Short mmCIF file of C-alpha atoms in Angstrom, two decimals:
data_model
loop_
_atom_site.label_atom_id
_atom_site.label_comp_id
_atom_site.label_asym_id
_atom_site.label_seq_id
_atom_site.Cartn_x
_atom_site.Cartn_y
_atom_site.Cartn_z
CA MET A 25 -5.98 -19.67 19.46
CA MET A 26 -6.67 -23.21 20.26
CA LEU A 27 -6.57 -25.98 17.50
CA LEU A 28 -10.54 -27.44 18.23
CA ARG A 29 -11.59 -30.16 15.85
CA LYS A 30 -14.53 -29.82 13.43
CA GLU A 31 -17.69 -30.41 14.68
CA LYS A 32 -18.87 -33.74 12.21
CA GLY A 33 -21.60 -32.36 10.04
CA GLU A 34 -20.53 -28.86 10.74
CA ILE A 35 -20.49 -26.12 7.83
CA MET A 36 -17.69 -24.67 7.54
CA LEU A 37 -15.94 -21.78 5.48
CA TYR A 38 -12.16 -23.02 4.46
CA ILE A 39 -9.75 -20.44 3.95
CA THR A 40 -6.50 -21.24 2.14
CA LEU A 41 -4.71 -17.56 3.19
CA GLY A 42 -2.40 -17.03 0.49
CA GLU A 43 -2.79 -19.07 -2.93
CA LYS A 44 -4.00 -22.74 -3.31
CA GLU A 45 -3.30 -25.19 -6.35
CA GLY A 46 -6.56 -25.96 -8.58
CA MET A 47 -8.08 -22.82 -7.35
CA VAL A 48 -10.30 -20.80 -9.91
CA ARG A 49 -8.03 -17.79 -10.17
CA ASP A 50 -9.65 -16.15 -13.58
CA THR A 51 -13.00 -15.81 -12.08
CA LYS A 52 -13.73 -14.28 -15.01
CA VAL A 53 -12.70 -16.49 -17.69
CA TYR A 54 -14.19 -20.11 -15.29
CA PHE A 55 -17.60 -17.99 -14.81
CA ASP A 56 -18.36 -17.17 -18.55
CA TYR A 57 -17.92 -20.26 -20.43
CA ASN A 58 -18.99 -22.59 -17.00
CA TYR A 59 -22.66 -20.78 -15.98
CA GLU A 60 -25.21 -22.17 -16.09
CA GLU A 61 -28.06 -20.19 -16.87
CA GLU A 62 -30.64 -21.23 -14.37
CA TRP A 63 -28.67 -20.51 -11.59
CA LEU A 64 -29.99 -16.93 -12.45
CA ASP A 65 -33.95 -18.16 -11.07
CA ASP A 66 -31.78 -18.61 -7.72
CA ASP A 67 -33.43 -16.35 -4.88
CA LEU A 68 -30.15 -15.82 -3.18
CA VAL A 69 -28.34 -15.27 -6.34
CA LYS A 70 -30.65 -13.01 -7.37
CA GLU A 71 -30.48 -10.77 -3.50
CA MET A 72 -26.09 -10.85 -3.94
CA VAL A 73 -26.77 -8.57 -7.44
CA LEU A 74 -28.86 -6.36 -6.36
CA ASP A 75 -26.85 -5.92 -3.44
CA VAL A 76 -23.21 -5.84 -4.72
CA ASP A 77 -24.25 -5.30 -8.25
CA LYS A 78 -26.71 -2.66 -7.69
CA SER A 79 -28.60 -4.84 -10.95
CA THR A 80 -31.75 -6.57 -11.38
CA VAL A 81 -31.86 -9.75 -12.77
CA ILE A 82 -35.00 -9.97 -15.00
CA SER A 83 -34.80 -13.37 -16.12
CA HIS A 84 -31.81 -15.38 -16.66
CA ASN A 85 -30.23 -14.20 -19.29
CA HIS A 86 -31.63 -10.69 -18.89
CA ILE A 87 -30.20 -8.47 -15.88
CA VAL A 88 -30.52 -4.75 -15.92
CA SER A 89 -28.01 -2.49 -15.28
CA PRO A 90 -27.81 1.58 -13.18
CA VAL A 91 -24.84 1.63 -15.08
CA LEU A 92 -24.78 -0.51 -18.51
CA GLY A 93 -27.93 -0.80 -18.76
CA ASP A 94 -29.12 -4.24 -20.21
CA ILE A 95 -26.47 -7.05 -19.62
CA THR A 96 -25.89 -10.70 -19.56
CA PRO A 97 -24.62 -12.98 -16.82
CA LYS A 98 -21.45 -12.05 -18.09
CA ASP A 99 -21.15 -8.62 -17.71
CA LEU A 100 -21.91 -9.14 -13.85
CA SER A 101 -19.02 -7.99 -11.71
CA GLY A 102 -16.15 -10.49 -10.87
CA GLY A 103 -16.66 -9.80 -7.07
CA VAL A 104 -20.59 -11.56 -7.57
CA LYS A 105 -19.57 -14.30 -10.17
CA THR A 106 -17.63 -15.61 -7.46
CA LEU A 107 -19.97 -15.71 -5.37
CA ILE A 108 -22.06 -17.37 -7.63
CA LEU A 109 -19.59 -19.71 -7.87
CA MET A 110 -19.25 -20.80 -4.74
CA LEU A 111 -22.48 -21.12 -4.23
CA LYS A 112 -23.48 -22.93 -7.11
CA GLU A 113 -20.31 -25.16 -7.45
CA PRO A 114 -19.20 -26.08 -4.07
CA ASP A 115 -16.56 -28.28 -5.09
CA LEU A 116 -14.49 -25.27 -6.17
CA ILE A 117 -11.48 -23.22 -4.59
CA THR A 118 -12.71 -19.74 -5.57
CA TYR A 119 -10.56 -17.01 -5.68
CA ALA A 120 -11.75 -14.54 -3.08
CA SER A 121 -9.46 -11.93 -3.84
CA ASN A 122 -11.93 -10.85 -6.84
CA CYS A 123 -14.03 -9.88 -4.13
CA GLY A 124 -14.23 -6.78 -2.32
CA ASN A 125 -14.72 -6.08 1.62
CA ASN A 126 -18.76 -5.34 -0.12
CA CYS A 127 -19.39 -9.68 -1.01
CA SER A 128 -17.79 -10.33 2.66
CA LYS A 129 -21.05 -10.96 4.08
CA TRP A 130 -22.47 -12.80 1.09
CA ILE A 131 -19.33 -15.55 1.43
CA LEU A 132 -20.39 -16.13 5.49
CA LYS A 133 -24.22 -16.73 4.53
CA VAL A 134 -23.01 -19.15 1.73
CA ALA A 135 -20.96 -20.60 4.34
CA ALA A 136 -24.05 -21.31 6.55
CA LEU A 137 -25.39 -22.76 3.74
CA GLN A 138 -22.74 -25.63 2.95
CA ASP A 139 -18.61 -25.99 3.13
CA VAL A 140 -17.34 -23.39 1.03
CA HIS A 141 -13.63 -23.04 -0.20
CA ILE A 142 -11.99 -20.30 -0.40
CA ALA A 143 -8.34 -19.07 -1.42
CA LEU A 144 -7.76 -15.17 0.49
CA GLY A 145 -4.67 -12.99 -0.75
CA TYR A 146 -5.67 -9.84 1.29
CA ILE A 147 -7.61 -9.12 4.96
CA MET A 148 -10.93 -9.02 3.76
CA ASP A 149 -13.16 -7.40 6.59
CA PHE A 150 -15.66 -9.84 7.61
CA GLY A 151 -16.90 -7.02 9.81
CA ASN A 152 -17.14 -5.89 13.54
CA SER A 153 -13.86 -7.43 15.90
CA GLY A 154 -16.33 -9.04 18.22
CA ASP A 155 -18.28 -10.73 15.64
CA ILE A 156 -18.40 -14.53 15.28
CA MET A 157 -16.77 -15.88 12.20
CA ASN A 158 -17.12 -19.75 11.95
CA ALA A 159 -13.81 -20.67 9.72
CA ILE A 160 -11.22 -23.21 9.43
CA ILE A 161 -7.52 -21.46 7.73
CA GLU A 162 -6.57 -24.57 5.81
CA ASN A 163 -3.27 -23.28 5.72
CA ASP A 164 -2.86 -24.85 8.88
CA GLY A 165 -5.67 -26.17 10.74
CA THR A 166 -6.41 -23.00 12.94
CA VAL A 167 -10.31 -22.58 13.94
CA ILE A 168 -11.59 -19.05 13.65
CA LYS A 169 -14.10 -18.38 16.08
CA THR A 170 -14.49 -14.45 15.42
CA VAL A 171 -13.39 -11.78 13.08
CA GLU A 172 -10.53 -10.94 15.03
CA ASP A 173 -9.03 -14.58 15.31
CA PHE A 174 -9.47 -14.11 11.54
CA ASP A 175 -7.14 -10.52 11.45
CA PHE A 176 -4.30 -11.41 12.98
CA LYS A 177 -4.21 -14.71 11.33
CA ALA A 178 -4.42 -13.09 8.31
CA ILE A 179 -1.82 -10.74 9.22
CA GLU A 180 0.77 -13.24 10.54
CA MET A 181 0.20 -15.50 6.93
CA LEU A 182 0.07 -13.07 3.95
CA MET B 6 7.16 18.45 -18.77
CA ASN B 7 6.16 16.79 -15.85
CA ASN B 8 5.32 12.54 -16.47
CA ILE B 9 2.03 12.64 -15.57
CA GLN B 10 0.07 10.35 -17.52
CA HIS B 11 -3.70 11.86 -18.25
CA ILE B 12 -6.16 8.88 -19.58
CA ARG B 13 -9.73 9.32 -21.16
CA VAL B 14 -11.34 6.16 -22.49
CA PHE B 15 -15.43 5.86 -23.13
CA THR B 16 -18.34 4.91 -25.25
CA LYS B 17 -21.61 6.69 -25.72
CA LYS B 18 -22.48 5.02 -21.62
CA LEU B 19 -19.14 5.58 -20.40
CA ILE B 20 -16.34 7.65 -19.13
CA TYR B 21 -13.45 7.18 -17.32
CA GLU B 22 -10.87 9.73 -17.32
CA PHE B 23 -7.17 10.21 -15.00
CA ASP B 24 -3.77 10.28 -14.05
CA ILE B 25 -1.48 7.73 -13.67
CA LYS B 26 1.82 9.73 -11.40
CA ARG B 27 4.27 6.88 -11.24
CA ASN B 28 5.20 4.06 -12.43
CA ILE B 29 3.79 1.85 -10.19
CA THR B 30 -0.50 2.65 -9.29
CA VAL B 31 -2.35 -0.04 -8.04
CA ILE B 32 -6.28 -0.17 -8.33
CA ASN B 33 -8.84 -1.94 -5.94
CA GLY B 34 -11.76 -1.49 -3.16
CA ASN B 35 -15.50 -2.91 -3.55
CA SER B 36 -16.89 -5.25 -6.78
CA ALA B 37 -18.94 -3.84 -9.20
CA THR B 38 -17.27 -0.46 -9.34
CA GLY B 39 -16.43 -0.81 -13.02
CA LYS B 40 -12.11 -1.90 -12.50
CA THR B 41 -12.39 -4.67 -14.66
CA THR B 42 -14.59 -2.54 -17.48
CA LEU B 43 -12.10 -0.37 -17.19
CA TYR B 44 -9.38 -2.96 -18.21
CA ASP B 45 -11.52 -3.94 -20.94
CA LEU B 46 -12.11 -0.90 -22.23
CA ILE B 47 -8.47 -0.65 -22.19
CA ARG B 48 -8.48 -4.00 -24.71
CA LEU B 49 -10.68 -3.41 -26.69
CA ALA B 50 -10.60 0.12 -28.27
CA ASP B 51 -10.81 0.81 -31.48
CA GLY B 52 -11.10 4.85 -31.70
CA ILE B 53 -14.76 3.64 -32.89
CA ALA B 54 -16.85 2.14 -30.89
CA ILE B 55 -14.45 2.88 -27.76
CA HIS B 56 -12.22 5.48 -27.80
CA LEU B 57 -8.65 6.04 -26.26
CA GLU B 58 -7.28 9.08 -25.16
CA CYS B 59 -3.19 9.05 -24.12
CA LYS B 60 -0.08 10.34 -25.14
CA ARG B 61 1.31 6.76 -23.99
CA LYS B 62 0.55 3.19 -25.78
CA CYS B 63 -2.24 1.68 -23.63
CA ILE B 64 -1.88 -1.82 -23.55
CA ALA B 65 -4.00 -4.74 -21.34
CA LEU B 66 -1.34 -7.28 -20.47
CA PRO B 67 -3.32 -10.42 -20.63
CA SER B 68 -1.97 -13.82 -18.70
CA LYS B 69 -0.67 -16.22 -22.21
CA ASP B 70 2.40 -14.89 -23.19
CA TRP B 71 2.87 -11.77 -21.22
CA ASN B 72 6.70 -11.95 -20.98
CA ILE B 73 7.29 -11.48 -24.81
CA LEU B 74 4.67 -8.51 -24.75
CA LEU B 75 6.24 -6.68 -21.88
CA GLU B 76 9.78 -7.38 -23.75
CA SER B 77 8.61 -5.29 -27.15
CA SER B 78 6.88 -2.71 -24.75
CA THR B 79 8.63 0.62 -24.10
CA ASP B 80 6.89 4.05 -22.56
CA SER B 81 3.78 2.10 -22.31
CA ILE B 82 0.95 1.58 -20.09
CA ILE B 83 0.14 -1.50 -18.99
CA PHE B 84 -3.14 -2.62 -17.22
CA ILE B 85 -3.60 -5.81 -15.39
CA ASP B 86 -6.66 -7.10 -14.57
CA GLU B 87 -6.99 -9.32 -11.29
CA GLY B 88 -6.97 -13.20 -13.46
CA PHE B 89 -3.42 -12.03 -14.29
CA THR B 90 -1.74 -15.06 -12.87
CA ALA B 91 2.07 -13.91 -12.75
CA LEU B 92 1.18 -10.94 -10.54
CA LYS B 93 2.51 -12.61 -7.84
CA SER B 94 5.53 -13.40 -9.35
CA HIS B 95 9.33 -12.74 -9.03
CA GLU B 96 10.04 -13.11 -13.07
CA PHE B 97 6.72 -10.32 -13.15
CA ALA B 98 8.38 -8.07 -10.60
CA ARG B 99 11.53 -7.90 -12.26
CA PHE B 100 10.01 -7.21 -15.32
CA VAL B 101 8.18 -4.14 -13.65
CA GLU B 102 11.55 -3.16 -12.02
CA ASN B 103 13.77 -2.47 -16.00
CA SER B 104 11.12 -1.90 -18.13
CA GLY B 105 10.65 1.88 -18.12
CA ASN B 106 6.86 1.17 -18.38
CA TYR B 107 3.98 2.73 -15.81
CA PHE B 108 1.94 -0.13 -14.89
CA VAL B 109 -1.57 -0.34 -13.72
CA ILE B 110 -2.69 -3.45 -11.39
CA ILE B 111 -5.85 -4.09 -10.70
CA THR B 112 -6.28 -5.97 -7.49
CA ARG B 113 -6.78 -6.43 -3.70
CA ASP B 114 -3.84 -8.88 -3.00
CA ILE B 115 -0.82 -7.59 -1.31
CA LEU B 116 2.38 -7.72 -3.05
CA VAL B 117 5.28 -8.07 -1.24
CA SER B 118 7.49 -7.32 -4.30
CA LEU B 119 6.19 -4.55 -5.73
CA PRO B 120 7.44 -1.34 -4.21
CA TYR B 121 4.38 1.24 -5.14
CA SER B 122 3.44 4.09 -3.09
CA VAL B 123 0.60 4.64 -0.80
CA LYS B 124 -0.40 7.40 -2.44
CA GLU B 125 -1.31 5.49 -5.15
CA ILE B 126 -3.61 3.15 -4.44
CA TYR B 127 -6.90 4.42 -5.68
CA GLU B 128 -10.71 2.84 -5.57
CA MET B 129 -13.20 3.59 -8.28
CA LYS B 130 -14.96 6.45 -7.79
CA THR B 131 -18.46 5.98 -9.76
CA SER B 132 -21.13 8.56 -10.68
CA GLY B 133 -23.29 7.92 -13.59
CA LYS B 134 -21.33 7.15 -16.65
CA TYR B 135 -17.90 9.08 -14.83
CA HIS B 136 -15.79 7.12 -13.26
CA SER B 137 -12.19 8.50 -11.75
CA LEU B 138 -9.92 7.61 -9.45
CA VAL B 139 -9.75 8.61 -5.81
CA GLN B 140 -6.79 7.58 -3.47
CA THR B 141 -7.53 5.34 -1.47
CA TYR B 142 -4.88 6.38 1.78
CA PRO B 143 -4.48 10.28 0.76
CA ALA B 144 -3.14 11.67 3.64
CA GLU B 145 0.84 10.75 5.10
CA VAL B 146 0.80 12.28 8.29
CA GLU B 147 -2.20 12.00 11.06
CA GLU B 148 -2.61 14.13 14.08
CA CYS B 149 -1.14 13.01 17.19
CA ASN B 150 1.43 13.29 20.62
CA PRO B 151 2.59 10.16 20.47
CA ASP B 152 3.43 7.80 23.11
CA MET B 153 5.89 5.74 21.49
CA ALA B 154 7.08 5.69 17.81
CA ILE B 155 8.10 2.03 15.58
CA THR B 156 10.37 3.21 12.26
CA GLU B 157 10.62 0.73 9.93
CA ASP B 158 14.39 -0.02 10.77
CA LYS B 159 17.50 0.44 12.43
CA ASN B 160 18.60 2.71 9.64
CA ALA B 161 19.01 6.62 10.01
CA GLY B 162 15.18 7.30 10.32
CA PHE B 163 15.31 5.36 13.83
CA GLU B 164 18.49 7.15 14.90
CA PHE B 165 16.96 10.88 14.20
CA PHE B 166 13.89 9.48 16.23
CA LEU B 167 15.88 8.26 18.61
CA ALA B 168 17.46 11.61 18.68
CA LEU B 169 13.92 13.15 19.56
CA CYS B 170 13.09 10.62 21.90
CA ASN B 171 15.91 11.74 24.08
CA TYR B 172 17.27 8.25 23.04
CA ASP B 173 14.93 6.42 25.51
CA THR B 174 14.25 3.15 23.20
CA LYS B 175 11.47 2.44 25.61
CA LYS B 176 10.02 5.30 23.29
CA CYS B 177 11.67 4.68 20.31
CA LEU B 178 11.24 0.94 19.06
CA TYR B 179 12.68 -0.28 15.10
CA ALA B 180 10.87 -3.13 13.06
CA ASP B 181 13.22 -5.74 10.90
CA GLY B 182 12.01 -4.03 7.67
CA LYS B 183 8.79 -2.15 6.87
CA SER B 184 7.08 -5.76 6.13
CA LYS B 185 7.67 -6.82 10.29
CA ILE B 186 6.68 -3.22 11.37
CA HIS B 187 2.38 -4.86 12.17
CA ASN B 188 4.80 -7.25 14.28
CA ARG B 189 6.13 -4.82 17.12
CA ILE B 190 3.06 -3.47 16.49
CA ILE B 191 1.52 -6.32 17.77
CA GLU B 192 4.40 -6.88 20.47
CA VAL B 193 2.84 -3.57 22.40
CA SER B 194 0.82 -5.42 24.87
CA ASP B 195 -0.63 -1.79 25.55
CA ARG B 196 -3.73 -0.89 23.69
CA GLU B 197 -3.88 1.99 24.62
CA LYS B 198 -0.71 3.42 24.04
CA GLU B 199 -0.64 6.02 21.10
CA ILE B 200 1.90 4.26 18.81
CA LEU B 201 3.40 6.76 16.12
CA ILE B 202 4.19 4.73 12.78
CA VAL B 203 6.81 6.23 10.83
CA ALA B 204 7.91 4.77 7.57
CA GLY B 205 8.80 5.51 4.36
CA GLY B 206 5.30 6.11 2.13
CA ALA B 207 6.79 5.64 -1.37
CA ALA B 208 7.38 2.47 -0.98
CA PHE B 209 5.12 1.36 1.73
CA GLY B 210 1.69 0.57 -0.48
CA CYS B 211 1.89 -3.71 0.00
CA ASP B 212 2.25 -3.78 3.61
CA ILE B 213 -0.54 -0.35 4.94
CA GLY B 214 -3.32 -2.90 4.73
CA LYS B 215 -1.82 -4.55 7.46
CA ILE B 216 -1.59 -1.40 9.82
CA MET B 217 -4.86 -0.33 8.88
CA MET B 218 -6.21 -3.40 9.90
CA LEU B 219 -4.41 -2.87 13.51
CA LYS B 220 -5.88 0.39 13.73
CA GLU B 221 -8.82 -1.28 14.87
CA TYR B 222 -6.75 -3.03 17.52
CA TYR B 223 -4.35 -0.67 18.64
CA ASN B 224 -4.43 3.17 19.04
CA ILE B 225 -2.01 3.43 16.01
CA LYS B 226 -1.20 7.49 13.55
CA LEU B 227 0.61 7.27 10.72
CA PHE B 228 3.92 8.80 9.17
CA LEU B 229 4.48 8.48 5.97
CA PRO B 230 6.78 10.81 4.41
CA GLU B 231 7.72 9.67 1.03
CA SER B 232 11.11 8.46 2.82
CA PHE B 233 13.58 9.31 5.84
CA GLU B 234 15.64 11.03 3.31
CA TYR B 235 12.97 13.25 1.54
CA LEU B 236 11.85 13.99 5.20
CA LEU B 237 15.83 16.12 5.01
CA LEU B 238 15.51 17.27 2.03
CA GLN B 239 12.39 19.01 2.37
CA SER B 240 13.62 20.81 5.73
CA ASP B 241 15.56 24.13 6.04
CA PHE B 242 18.50 21.82 5.37
CA PHE B 243 18.52 22.27 2.38
CA LYS B 244 16.73 25.44 1.22
CA THR B 245 19.13 27.11 -1.18
CA ASN B 246 19.97 23.94 -2.54
CA ARG B 247 18.54 24.84 -5.99
CA THR B 248 18.61 21.36 -7.54
CA ILE B 249 16.81 19.88 -4.17
CA GLN B 250 14.41 22.78 -4.68
CA GLU B 251 13.16 22.42 -8.35
CA VAL B 252 13.17 18.53 -7.56
CA LEU B 253 10.66 19.36 -4.89
CA GLN B 254 8.88 21.65 -6.15
CA ASN B 255 8.09 18.66 -9.62
CA PRO B 256 8.97 15.84 -8.35
CA TYR B 257 7.02 13.76 -11.59
CA LYS B 258 9.23 16.01 -14.30
CA TYR B 259 12.34 14.30 -12.49
CA ILE B 260 11.49 10.89 -11.09
CA THR B 261 10.77 8.86 -14.24
CA THR B 262 10.26 5.27 -14.73
CA ASP B 263 13.46 4.28 -14.81
CA TYR B 264 13.82 4.90 -10.49
CA PHE B 265 12.02 1.56 -9.62
CA SER B 266 10.38 3.66 -6.56
CA TRP B 267 10.63 7.16 -5.79
CA GLU B 268 12.60 5.85 -2.33
CA ARG B 269 15.26 5.27 -4.06
CA TYR B 270 15.40 8.55 -6.23
CA PHE B 271 15.55 10.90 -2.62
CA THR B 272 18.31 8.32 -1.79
CA GLN B 273 20.37 8.92 -4.35
CA LEU B 274 19.98 12.87 -4.65
CA ILE B 275 20.79 13.35 -0.96
CA ILE B 276 23.94 11.34 -1.28
CA LYS B 277 24.59 12.93 -4.41
CA GLU B 278 24.29 16.25 -2.66
CA THR B 279 25.80 15.76 0.34
CA LYS B 280 28.87 13.65 -0.72
CA ASP B 281 32.64 15.01 -0.04
CA THR B 282 31.19 17.38 3.05
CA SER B 283 31.23 17.13 6.22
CA VAL B 284 27.08 16.56 6.11
CA ALA B 285 27.42 12.85 3.53
CA TYR B 286 24.38 11.48 4.22
CA THR B 287 24.17 7.45 4.62
CA LYS B 288 21.73 5.58 4.80
CA LYS B 289 23.27 3.58 8.17
CA GLY B 290 24.60 5.82 10.53
CA ILE B 291 23.29 9.04 10.19
CA ASN B 292 25.26 12.27 10.54
CA THR B 293 25.44 14.16 13.97
CA CYS B 294 24.87 17.25 11.95
CA TYR B 295 21.09 16.09 11.28
CA THR B 296 20.22 15.62 15.21
CA LEU B 297 22.69 17.78 17.37
CA SER B 298 23.02 20.90 17.76
CA CYS B 299 25.13 23.10 16.07
CA CYS B 300 28.44 22.66 17.64
CA CYS B 301 29.64 26.47 16.79
CA LYS B 302 27.45 28.53 18.69
CA GLU B 303 28.89 31.78 16.92
CA LYS B 304 28.57 30.39 14.08
CA PRO B 305 26.18 28.87 11.01
CA CYS B 306 26.71 24.72 10.61
CA ASN B 307 27.72 23.27 6.90
CA LEU B 308 23.73 23.16 6.80
CA MET B 309 22.54 26.82 7.50
CA GLN B 310 20.72 26.14 10.30
CA LEU B 311 21.07 27.10 13.95
CA GLY B 312 19.68 25.72 16.37
CA ASP B 313 17.14 22.18 17.31
CA LYS B 314 18.20 20.06 14.22
CA ILE B 315 14.77 18.09 14.99
CA ASP B 316 12.99 20.71 15.45
CA ILE B 317 14.19 22.50 11.60
CA VAL B 318 13.24 18.83 10.02
CA LEU B 319 9.68 18.01 11.40
CA LYS B 320 8.35 22.14 11.84
CA ASN B 321 6.49 22.04 8.39
CA PHE B 322 4.58 18.89 10.02
CA TYR B 323 3.77 20.02 13.34
CA ASN B 324 0.71 21.05 12.61
CA LYS B 325 -0.21 17.96 12.72
CA LEU B 326 2.31 15.79 15.15
CA CYS B 327 3.17 17.16 18.36
CA PHE B 328 6.12 14.68 19.90
CA TYR B 329 5.71 16.67 23.34
CA LYS B 330 5.09 12.88 25.23
CA LEU B 331 8.20 11.84 22.96
CA ARG B 332 10.40 14.54 23.92
CA ASN B 333 10.30 14.60 27.25
CA ARG B 334 12.06 12.22 29.28
CA SER B 335 10.13 10.07 31.79
CA SER B 336 10.80 9.86 35.11
CA GLU B 337 11.76 6.02 35.30
CA VAL B 338 14.71 6.81 32.97
CA SER B 339 17.66 7.55 33.97
CA GLU B 340 20.76 7.86 31.68
CA ASP B 341 22.89 4.82 32.73
CA SER B 342 19.56 2.93 31.67
CA VAL B 343 19.56 4.39 28.42
CA SER B 344 23.13 3.68 27.62
CA GLU B 345 22.95 0.24 28.56
CA VAL B 346 20.45 -0.32 25.56
CA PHE B 347 21.54 1.25 23.19
CA GLU B 348 24.24 0.78 20.44
CA PRO B 349 25.19 3.61 18.94
CA SER B 350 26.49 3.49 15.14
CA ASP B 351 29.84 4.40 14.77
CA ASP B 352 28.95 8.20 13.72
CA PHE B 353 27.45 8.67 17.07
CA ALA B 354 30.29 6.83 19.09
CA ASN B 355 32.90 8.76 17.40
CA SER B 356 31.43 12.34 17.16
CA SER B 357 32.64 15.07 18.74
CA ARG B 358 30.62 18.52 20.06
CA THR B 359 34.38 20.07 18.54
CA ARG B 360 34.13 20.72 14.77
CA ASP B 361 37.08 21.91 12.78
CA ILE B 362 36.57 25.36 11.96
CA SER B 363 38.12 24.64 8.73
CA SER B 364 34.79 23.00 7.62
CA PHE B 365 33.03 26.58 7.51
CA GLY B 366 34.33 27.19 3.88
CA GLU B 367 32.15 24.32 2.59
CA MET B 368 29.34 26.32 3.54
CA ASN B 369 28.40 28.24 0.33
CA LYS B 370 28.29 25.16 -1.39
CA PHE B 371 24.30 24.27 -0.16
#
């Protein structure tokens, strides 16, 4: 695949395949001791919590889970905590291995709004092979334009 | 008694119940299925708020000072969550190999240092408050009639399948190890050809993800018996060997956590049971007794079987596997072209179809 220059100002998903120094490996610890309550007021956060955790945000300290009942943000799944950190703390490098395939569409949605930096230790399913996917592999600067590009790069580097 | 460990951990709102069968179990899958909750329940189990039922001690391994805790733990079940920082380290892999504990690892990452089975990769199944484990890859063989086969390496397994392909090296390829199979697949430019991947499932867990991804792009079918040695052991060659039959009927009883993988166990077993016989097994250079037809037409060979040896090994899989295309010589391949590209092992090169008849005195060994 060709190496292309990122367009100036273009929002991008930056993926390090494997681990990266400085990444937030333990999402649970970082989120539980650093999250802001008002994050749960964000409509996109509420959508992610509903879709991934099947839970409804009632207020920023009250969430209803179909399995656990009334919970707090600390009881959310590791995957949705990682997504919230991608959205609310974009300077972080989050470890997207904490996210299952059911989080991949939300990673792409957040990356369409702002730059997102993730490290990834498995071949996440970002959709069908021909789907558009704009990303840069930070290991060697490879530009990803489709899910197929990503799949073969991940196979090569992981 | 077998070594399958039954675990039940529950509160008023949650019940987790599952079996741990081998020394390494991996749990992954979608987010929000209760994996980390399981780890937390193990960690916090107190017999009052959270109940834990298991014959062995269950330990939730923290990231800090994990090596100190592991050094003092034996015959336990160690649970590891995805935030565990040393998960991919060689130091941790060495501890796993030598510890004698069971390990339940919650991770989606590819763990190249650990030989875990494809069958011991699970997802969490949730039904209300009940949680159990479901195998992600339950089937060891897929229905197919392949155009070509790729084995994980150039050892005995490759030589066996090459014999199946009538020594056509265009039909039977090998990779430079199981972690390189994906490279071999990508080198096959024809995405329409049906490719059979033959690898030992007992240690293929870290590699299955890449192969499954490639199934989106290539016509790949999988044949993942525990190992090639297991493939021989389960055949009629050893049907009168009591030791082998007992192991095959109840592997969990015999393959304890002392063995890093089932692959190693089965290799040791077949080497031990065939040692000092004319059918002695070695990983490098397959004994032609396992591929060539019996050399003495009127009497059974040391393996007590006449007939096509390939069929004897594979017949239990013929309800799924059809080897018609592999076994029939294509018109483009001549005898000369096969001999030019294939370098037989010493056993192939020195094999003779005339066997010393005195070796039949050993047939009662099995």
